[in-house]
mmCIF file of C-alpha atoms and ligand atoms in Angstrom:
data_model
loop_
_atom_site.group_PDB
_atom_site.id
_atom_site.type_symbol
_atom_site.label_atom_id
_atom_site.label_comp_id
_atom_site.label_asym_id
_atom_site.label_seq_id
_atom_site.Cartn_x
_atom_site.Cartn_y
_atom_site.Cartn_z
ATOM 1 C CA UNK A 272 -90.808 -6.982 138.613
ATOM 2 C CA UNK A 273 -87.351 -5.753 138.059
ATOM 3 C CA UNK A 274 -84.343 -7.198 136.024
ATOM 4 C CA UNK A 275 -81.448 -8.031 137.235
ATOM 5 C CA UNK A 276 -77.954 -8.843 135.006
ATOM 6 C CA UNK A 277 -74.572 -8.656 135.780
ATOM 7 C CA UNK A 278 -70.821 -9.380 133.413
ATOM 8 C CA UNK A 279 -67.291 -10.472 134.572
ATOM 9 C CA UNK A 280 -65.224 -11.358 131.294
ATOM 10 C CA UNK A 281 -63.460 -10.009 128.532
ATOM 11 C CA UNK A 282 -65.386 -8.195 126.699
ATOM 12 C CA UNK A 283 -66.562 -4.398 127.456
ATOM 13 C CA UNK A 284 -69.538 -4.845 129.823
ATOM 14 C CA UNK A 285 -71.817 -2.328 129.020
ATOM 15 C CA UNK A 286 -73.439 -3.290 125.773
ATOM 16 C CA UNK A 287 -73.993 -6.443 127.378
ATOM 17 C CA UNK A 288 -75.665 -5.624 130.188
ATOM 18 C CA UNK A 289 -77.516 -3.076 128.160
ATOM 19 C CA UNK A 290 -78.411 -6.216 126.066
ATOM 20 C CA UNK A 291 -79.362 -8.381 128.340
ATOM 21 C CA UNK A 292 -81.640 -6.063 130.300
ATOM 22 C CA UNK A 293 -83.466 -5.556 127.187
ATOM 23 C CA UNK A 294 -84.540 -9.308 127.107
ATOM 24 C CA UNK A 295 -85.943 -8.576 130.500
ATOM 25 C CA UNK A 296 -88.045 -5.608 128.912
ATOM 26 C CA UNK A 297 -91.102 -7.897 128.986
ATOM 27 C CA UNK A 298 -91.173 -8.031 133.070
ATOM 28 C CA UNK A 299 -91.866 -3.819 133.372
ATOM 29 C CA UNK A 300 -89.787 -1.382 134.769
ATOM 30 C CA UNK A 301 -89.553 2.244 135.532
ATOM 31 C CA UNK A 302 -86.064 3.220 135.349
ATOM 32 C CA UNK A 303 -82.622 1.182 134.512
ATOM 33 C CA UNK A 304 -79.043 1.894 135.604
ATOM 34 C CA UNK A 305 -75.634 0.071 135.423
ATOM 35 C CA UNK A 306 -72.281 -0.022 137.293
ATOM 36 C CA UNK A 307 -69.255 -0.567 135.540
ATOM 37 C CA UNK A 308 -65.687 -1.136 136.720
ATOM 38 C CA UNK A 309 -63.667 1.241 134.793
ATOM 39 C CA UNK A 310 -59.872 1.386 135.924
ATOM 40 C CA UNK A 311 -60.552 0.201 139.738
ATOM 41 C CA UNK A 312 -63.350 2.808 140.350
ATOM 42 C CA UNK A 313 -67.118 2.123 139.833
ATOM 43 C CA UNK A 314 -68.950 4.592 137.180
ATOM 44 C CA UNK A 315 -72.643 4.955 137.539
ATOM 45 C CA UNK A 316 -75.333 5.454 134.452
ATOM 46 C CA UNK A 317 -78.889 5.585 135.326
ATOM 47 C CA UNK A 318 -82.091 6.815 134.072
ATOM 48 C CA UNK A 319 -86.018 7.397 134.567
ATOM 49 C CA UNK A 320 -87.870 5.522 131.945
ATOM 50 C CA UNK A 321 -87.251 3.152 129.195
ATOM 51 C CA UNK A 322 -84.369 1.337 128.682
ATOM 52 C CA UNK A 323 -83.261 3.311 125.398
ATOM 53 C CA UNK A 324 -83.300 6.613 126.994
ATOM 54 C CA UNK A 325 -80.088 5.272 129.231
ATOM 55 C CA UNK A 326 -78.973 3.652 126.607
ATOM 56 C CA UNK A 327 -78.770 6.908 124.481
ATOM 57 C CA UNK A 328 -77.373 8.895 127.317
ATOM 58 C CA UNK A 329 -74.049 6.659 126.949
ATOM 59 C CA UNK A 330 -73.549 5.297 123.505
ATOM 60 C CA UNK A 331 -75.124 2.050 123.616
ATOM 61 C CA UNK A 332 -72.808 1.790 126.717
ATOM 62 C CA UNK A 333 -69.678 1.641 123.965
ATOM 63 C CA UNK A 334 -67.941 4.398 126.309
ATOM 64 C CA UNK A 335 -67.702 2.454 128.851
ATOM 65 C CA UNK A 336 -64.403 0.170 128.648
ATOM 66 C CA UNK A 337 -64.822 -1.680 132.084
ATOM 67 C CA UNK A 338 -65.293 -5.568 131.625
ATOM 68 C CA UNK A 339 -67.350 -6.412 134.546
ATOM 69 C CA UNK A 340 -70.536 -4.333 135.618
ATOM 70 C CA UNK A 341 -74.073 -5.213 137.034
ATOM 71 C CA UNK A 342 -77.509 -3.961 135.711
ATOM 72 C CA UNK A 343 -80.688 -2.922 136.527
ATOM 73 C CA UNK A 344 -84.515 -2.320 135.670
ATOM 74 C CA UNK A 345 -86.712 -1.330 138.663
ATOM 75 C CA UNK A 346 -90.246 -1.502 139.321
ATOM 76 C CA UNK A 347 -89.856 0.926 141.954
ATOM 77 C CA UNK A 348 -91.999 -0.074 145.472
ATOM 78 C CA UNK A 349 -90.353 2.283 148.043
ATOM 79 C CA UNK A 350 -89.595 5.475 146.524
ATOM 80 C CA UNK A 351 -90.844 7.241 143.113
ATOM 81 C CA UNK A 352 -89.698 6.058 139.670
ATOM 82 C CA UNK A 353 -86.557 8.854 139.329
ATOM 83 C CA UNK A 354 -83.158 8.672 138.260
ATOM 84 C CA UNK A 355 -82.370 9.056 142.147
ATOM 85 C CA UNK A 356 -83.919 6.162 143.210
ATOM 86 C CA UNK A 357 -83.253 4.170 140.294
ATOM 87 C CA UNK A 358 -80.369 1.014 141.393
ATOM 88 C CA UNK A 359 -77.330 0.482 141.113
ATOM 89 C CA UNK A 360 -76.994 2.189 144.464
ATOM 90 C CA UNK A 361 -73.976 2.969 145.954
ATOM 91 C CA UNK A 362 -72.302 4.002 149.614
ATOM 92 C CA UNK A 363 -70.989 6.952 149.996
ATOM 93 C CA UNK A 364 -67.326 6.436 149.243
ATOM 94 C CA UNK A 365 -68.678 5.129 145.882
ATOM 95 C CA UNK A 366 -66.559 2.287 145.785
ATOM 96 C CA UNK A 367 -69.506 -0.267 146.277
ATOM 97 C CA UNK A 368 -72.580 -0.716 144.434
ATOM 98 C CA UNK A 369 -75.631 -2.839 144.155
ATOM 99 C CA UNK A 370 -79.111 -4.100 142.540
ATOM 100 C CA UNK A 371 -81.652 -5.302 144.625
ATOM 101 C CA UNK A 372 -84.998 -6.934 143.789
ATOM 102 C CA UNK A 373 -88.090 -7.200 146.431
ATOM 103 C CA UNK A 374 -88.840 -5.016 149.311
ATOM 104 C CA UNK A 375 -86.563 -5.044 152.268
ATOM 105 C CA UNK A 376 -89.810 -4.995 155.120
ATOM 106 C CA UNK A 377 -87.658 -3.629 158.163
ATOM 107 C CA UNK A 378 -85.836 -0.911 155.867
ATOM 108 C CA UNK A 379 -87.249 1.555 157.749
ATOM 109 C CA UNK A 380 -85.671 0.421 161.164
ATOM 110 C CA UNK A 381 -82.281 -0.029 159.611
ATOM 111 C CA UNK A 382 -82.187 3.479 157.867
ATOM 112 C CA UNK A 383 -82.695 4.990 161.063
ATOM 113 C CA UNK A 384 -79.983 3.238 162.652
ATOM 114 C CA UNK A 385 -77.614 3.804 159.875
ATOM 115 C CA UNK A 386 -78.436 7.691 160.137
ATOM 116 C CA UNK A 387 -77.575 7.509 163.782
ATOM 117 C CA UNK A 388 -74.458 5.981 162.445
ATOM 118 C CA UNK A 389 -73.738 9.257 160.289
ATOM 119 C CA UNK A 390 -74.616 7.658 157.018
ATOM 120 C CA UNK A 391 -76.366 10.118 154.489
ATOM 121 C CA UNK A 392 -78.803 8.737 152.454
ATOM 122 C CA UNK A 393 -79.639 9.980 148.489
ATOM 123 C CA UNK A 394 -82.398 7.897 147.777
ATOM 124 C CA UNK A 395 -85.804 6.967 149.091
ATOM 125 C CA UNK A 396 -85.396 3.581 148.361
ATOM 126 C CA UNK A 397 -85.633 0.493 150.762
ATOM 127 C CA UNK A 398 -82.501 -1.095 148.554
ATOM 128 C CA UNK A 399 -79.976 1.485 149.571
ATOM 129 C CA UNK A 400 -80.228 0.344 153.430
ATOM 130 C CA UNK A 401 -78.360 -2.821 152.200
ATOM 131 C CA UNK A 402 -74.941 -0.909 150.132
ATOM 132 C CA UNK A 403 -74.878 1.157 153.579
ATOM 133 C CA UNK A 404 -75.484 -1.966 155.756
ATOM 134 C CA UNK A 405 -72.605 -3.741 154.098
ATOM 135 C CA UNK A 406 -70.556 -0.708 153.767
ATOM 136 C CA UNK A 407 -70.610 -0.572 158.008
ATOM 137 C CA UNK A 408 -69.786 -3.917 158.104
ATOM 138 C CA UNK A 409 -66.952 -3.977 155.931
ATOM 139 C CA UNK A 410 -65.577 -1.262 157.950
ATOM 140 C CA UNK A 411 -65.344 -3.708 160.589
ATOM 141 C CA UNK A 412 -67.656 -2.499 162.883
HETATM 142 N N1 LIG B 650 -87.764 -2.163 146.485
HETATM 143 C C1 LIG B 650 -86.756 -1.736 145.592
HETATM 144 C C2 LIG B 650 -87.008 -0.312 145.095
HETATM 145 O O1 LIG B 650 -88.100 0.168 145.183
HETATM 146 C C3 LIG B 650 -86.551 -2.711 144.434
HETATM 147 C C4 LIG B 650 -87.699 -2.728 143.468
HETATM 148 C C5 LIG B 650 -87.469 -3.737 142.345
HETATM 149 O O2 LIG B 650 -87.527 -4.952 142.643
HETATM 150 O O3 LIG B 650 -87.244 -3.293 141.220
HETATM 151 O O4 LIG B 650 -86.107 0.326 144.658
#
């Protein structure tokens, strides 16, 4: 089962969400990945395997400066345990990003219909139907 944390507040984000999805250890996970809000655009960190390796990769998360972010562990179901397919996902302008935990059962119906749409997909995921979905959407479509 994945972990799921997110931060809005004063403080830099990263090390907290780093934190906090290290209390969630205990519920298994393949991969881990954050989103931070650094100076109005979204910066991604993710990573196969344990939560130490990502948070090596960036500093404990200390060079981040954003103050709001969302985090991630995944117990991947729809797609291989990769640094690809690990969440936050994004849509392709890369100003929108999300976690997502479960299985989204008509994912493959709406990834076809988003490709017919001209959306380009990154990951083999189920989750990233729903960043594109809203994405559309929001585009008011
Ligand atoms: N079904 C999603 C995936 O495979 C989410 C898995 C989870 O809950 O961690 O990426």
């Amino acid at each position: 089962m994945c972990g799921i944390i997110g931060f809005i507040g004063g403080e830099q984000a990263a090390p907290i969400l780093l934190g906090g999805l290290k209390k969630l250890e205990y519920r298994g996970y393949d991969s881990a990945g954050i989103a931070i809000l650094e100076d109005g655009k979204i910066e991604i960190a993710k990573s196969k395997g344990r939560l130490e390796i990502l948070s090596d990769k960036i500093e404990g998360g200390r060079s981040f400066f954003g103050t709001v972010g969302i985090g991630h562990t995944r117990w991947a179901t729809h797609g291989e345990p990769s640094r690809i397919n690990a969440h936050p996902h994004t849509n392709s302008a890369g100003d929108l990003a999300i976690v997502h935990n479960g299985i989204i059962e008509n994912y493959m119906h709406l990834r076809e219909w988003l490709s017919k749409k001209g959306v380009q997909f990154v990951s083999d995921t189920d989750t990233e139907v729903i960043v594109h979905l809203i994405d559309y959407y929001l585009k008011d479509n």
